Amino acid sequence: MKFTLSWLKEHLATDASIAAIVETMTMTGLEVESVENAGEKLAPFTVARIISAAKHPNADKLQVCQVETAQGQLEIVCGAPNARAGLVTAFAPIGTTIPGSGITLEARPVRGVVSNGMLCSGAELELDTDADGILELDPELKVGTPLAEALGLNDPVIDIEVTPNRPDWLGVAGIARDLAAAGIGKQTTKPILPIPGRYPSPQKVATENAHACPMFAGRFIRGVKNGPSPAWLQQRLRAIGQKPISTLVDITNLITHDRGRPLHVYDAGKLSGVVRARMGRDGESFKALNGNVYNVTPQMCVIADDERVLGLGGVIGGEYSGVSETTADILVECALFDPTLTHQTGRALQLTTDAQYRFARGVDSGFVVPGLELATRMILDLCGGEPSEIQVAGAEPAAPQAITFNPDRVRQLAGIDVKPTRVRAVLKDLGFEVTGEGQSSKNFIVQPPTWRRDVEGPADLVEEVARIEGYDKMPLVDPPRAPGFRPPPASVGESRSRLAKRAAASLGYNEAITWSFCSRAQAQAFGGGGEEMLVANPIASDLDCMRPTALPQLLAAAQRNADRGFDDARLFEAGPAYTSTSDSGQQRTLAAIWRARPPRHWRAHHQPDIFDVKRDVRTILEAIGAPVASLQTASEAPAHWRPGRTGALKLGPKVIAYFGEIHPRALKAIDVEAPALAFEIFLDALPAPRAKGRTKPPLEKLDLQPLTRDFAFIVDDGTPAADVVRAAIGADKQLITDVNLFDVYRGERMQPGKKSLAIEVTLQPREKTLTDADIEAASAKIVSAVMKATGGTLRG
């Protein structure tokens, strides 16, 4: 929703600065997207007049112009075909940066003739104009006049985002009403005076579906003269990004943005029979004003006469019945359309217009006839004509239900002390009727206006008073707790997720929060994308599928960082992944990626690999209390992991984590550069922790020196080293505290298909210093356990 400051001031008498107005809008709940002032961009440009234009001596398509400017008479080379003596146009002096091209002007020869500035076109100034060549301005303009002033563009444009529950903010008058209530000025919206009809309307209107179109009003005006709209009207529409079309159409567009009330004008000479609102029929279609042909369904409300569909109710009109410069008699339509039906129609046709945007949110049901009267007055003033009596089919919906309201609820719910007289004043300023007191002397009877059907109870009224008084006045207090209240403890999954995030952060990973959706192509590249995971109502076309893993988004985020110069991103996210194979359809995971890029240096640097991310996985699992010692390592992994450079940690048949490199094919599918390391931990796959029993604290022991022993085993080449380590550490869990693989040997001294794995075992005595016999017994257990688990032999 866009509007200019001067437009706002037609409804709001205020001396406040633009900054103060924007601040007040924000405090009252209006989200200001931007404030643009075209006058600032056009500040260097002024009005100039061409004195003479002669052919360039060295170029056929160029002219050498003598130009009267604010700096005096200058010689300027110009290639515009419309450059001629007497033309008033836009001038840019040397040193000016042209908005459309970004070029800064310099005094340099153009085919041997120095140009001392530039005469500008609308495209070069980024103005909405279809004219070819340089601008042609009003010949009465004075040379040296600022261009922004000459074009009426020295007016700030405010762009706001409107929440779905506030359709009254889709009109400038509604915004002025809230600002006046907030004390920034006084609302000055002029009352709408009815215009008596001079004859019965020859054009009948009707509505055949009270749900789709509860009220349809129309007025016949004969003898109008349509053509280009006045300059002030064109400038106002251009300022908010609207293209002027004709006076009749521009009037309806102005009222749409000024009062939030869409209307439509038909060429009455092209209508046949009764114009009615009804549901569509199979096989019907029409050509819309945007040039597209739309097929109508029985679920759409259409406006039709006795012969054809004229348009979609509340969405868009048809080309056939549109007005033109030859139009003499018109029918002005002002109607109500069901918001849900209008929204569904726009979505089914992928069509959003200014009218559809407003009707889908619910326009003011009490402004049908007044809106028609307002349009009539503007048409008579600008196009002339003679109006008929107003015809109304259907009936205005009932007003919102009155609310019994105790003003003390403001203090109870919002914590703000507001006197009842102030509460009454705020509600009246916002358009509510506070007609008196209810059964209790403390209560008001509040009647919401027809444009505020979102107000349904006392809590809504509290919100209205609080936002006008200022949310910054709400005290910072903790909510009261019931006696004996204790916050619920975190679940096992929540605790694990919190601990896992802390561990990942301590390892140097940065937490990211991404969407739980991704594109279907991304999901398919990472093992998902089934029909059951598609989103019925996606918020964006590239977020139409529930993600099977957080890895695609993390990889895409890392690539965006790399594109901006940070090529060593380490990101993680703890969040849900969605799969049809799990019982609930989703599972809690912690995923992380590492774009390992060692710095360029003449000294060798370690290149991170699969073992680095495996170390990180084990560290995180240990931090959350997983039985790390019982995990088995496997090489099986889904297709998006790179074979031979990927591993899995399993606890029995359950996969606890995957780690390694992402397959280049999967990276290519999401447009990410290879290589990329990653891991994913499935927190819900871990067994529930055992309940801890009460035990006596151990007695203090002397600190005994640990000792190490080395063992080398000859095993089959396909035997995982983890099997050797796991078997060794399990030989005596009380005595053995650590096992470390320090050598792998394959060579001529090994038989084909064999390898040697050397491990270092740490023995930590608990009760006493170990004797040689104790050490030999422990060594025998280690050798026996490894040989039994792997089938290997002790290397001599």
Tab-separated table of N, CA and C in Angstrom, residues 284-290 292-296 300 302-303 308-313 315-320 349 351:
chain	number	residue	atom	x	y	z
A	284	GLU	N	-17.851	-21.244	-19.717
A	284	GLU	CA	-17.798	-19.799	-19.907
A	284	GLU	C	-16.357	-19.297	-19.814
A	285	SER	N	-16.076	-18.247	-20.543
A	285	SER	CA	-14.765	-17.598	-20.490
A	285	SER	C	-14.935	-16.146	-20.910
A	286	PHE	N	-13.923	-15.346	-20.669
A	286	PHE	CA	-13.969	-13.943	-21.072
A	286	PHE	C	-12.545	-13.423	-21.181
A	287	LYS	N	-12.383	-12.362	-21.937
A	287	LYS	CA	-11.094	-11.702	-22.075
A	287	LYS	C	-11.048	-10.535	-21.115
A	288	ALA	N	-10.067	-10.557	-20.208
A	288	ALA	CA	-9.984	-9.556	-19.151
A	288	ALA	C	-9.272	-8.304	-19.634
A	289	LEU	N	-9.301	-7.268	-18.790
A	289	LEU	CA	-8.663	-5.996	-19.130
A	289	LEU	C	-7.162	-6.125	-19.284
A	290	ASN	N	-6.557	-7.160	-18.680
A	290	ASN	CA	-5.108	-7.356	-18.829
A	290	ASN	C	-4.747	-8.099	-20.101
A	292	ASN	N	-5.635	-11.171	-20.978
A	292	ASN	CA	-5.663	-12.624	-20.844
A	292	ASN	C	-7.095	-13.149	-20.888
A	293	VAL	N	-7.236	-14.365	-21.372
A	293	VAL	CA	-8.537	-15.037	-21.414
A	293	VAL	C	-8.606	-16.005	-20.236
A	294	TYR	N	-9.679	-15.922	-19.454
A	294	TYR	CA	-9.839	-16.763	-18.268
A	294	TYR	C	-11.073	-17.638	-18.414
A	295	ASN	N	-10.914	-18.917	-18.061
A	295	ASN	CA	-12.028	-19.851	-18.037
A	295	ASN	C	-12.719	-19.781	-16.684
A	296	VAL	N	-14.018	-19.709	-16.707
A	296	VAL	CA	-14.816	-19.547	-15.496
A	296	VAL	C	-15.269	-20.910	-14.996
A	300	MET	N	-16.705	-19.672	-9.030
A	300	MET	CA	-16.311	-18.269	-9.149
A	300	MET	C	-17.537	-17.392	-9.305
A	302	VAL	N	-19.149	-14.221	-10.963
A	302	VAL	CA	-18.928	-13.421	-12.161
A	302	VAL	C	-19.962	-12.302	-12.226
A	303	ILE	N	-19.639	-11.273	-12.984
A	303	ILE	CA	-20.594	-10.238	-13.356
A	303	ILE	C	-20.927	-10.483	-14.822
A	308	ARG	N	-23.257	-12.469	-22.009
A	308	ARG	CA	-21.867	-12.866	-21.811
A	308	ARG	C	-21.394	-12.525	-20.405
A	309	VAL	N	-20.247	-13.113	-20.064
A	309	VAL	CA	-19.552	-12.767	-18.826
A	309	VAL	C	-18.815	-11.449	-19.042
A	310	LEU	N	-19.003	-10.524	-18.119
A	310	LEU	CA	-18.372	-9.204	-18.224
A	310	LEU	C	-17.113	-9.087	-17.376
A	311	GLY	N	-16.951	-9.963	-16.390
A	311	GLY	CA	-15.774	-9.902	-15.517
A	311	GLY	C	-15.933	-10.814	-14.330
A	312	LEU	N	-14.887	-10.911	-13.528
A	312	LEU	CA	-14.899	-11.685	-12.292
A	312	LEU	C	-15.186	-10.752	-11.133
A	313	GLY	N	-16.241	-11.051	-10.368
A	313	GLY	CA	-16.641	-10.194	-9.275
A	313	GLY	C	-15.533	-9.982	-8.258
A	315	VAL	N	-12.514	-9.103	-8.743
A	315	VAL	CA	-11.173	-9.471	-9.192
A	315	VAL	C	-10.728	-8.608	-10.374
A	316	ILE	N	-11.441	-8.723	-11.510
A	316	ILE	CA	-11.030	-7.976	-12.704
A	316	ILE	C	-12.199	-7.880	-13.659
A	317	GLY	N	-12.243	-6.762	-14.384
A	317	GLY	CA	-13.274	-6.566	-15.378
A	317	GLY	C	-12.869	-7.114	-16.727
A	318	GLY	N	-13.851	-7.135	-17.648
A	318	GLY	CA	-13.610	-7.665	-18.979
A	318	GLY	C	-13.297	-6.575	-19.983
A	319	GLU	N	-12.608	-6.969	-21.037
A	319	GLU	CA	-12.212	-6.005	-22.065
A	319	GLU	C	-13.401	-5.538	-22.882
A	320	TYR	N	-14.367	-6.425	-23.077
A	320	TYR	CA	-15.490	-6.111	-23.967
A	320	TYR	C	-16.266	-4.894	-23.488
A	349	LEU	N	-6.688	-18.670	-10.394
A	349	LEU	CA	-6.263	-18.086	-11.668
A	349	LEU	C	-4.882	-17.447	-11.584
A	351	LEU	N	-4.071	-14.737	-10.078
A	351	LEU	CA	-4.364	-13.368	-10.479
A	351	LEU	C	-4.586	-12.523	-9.223
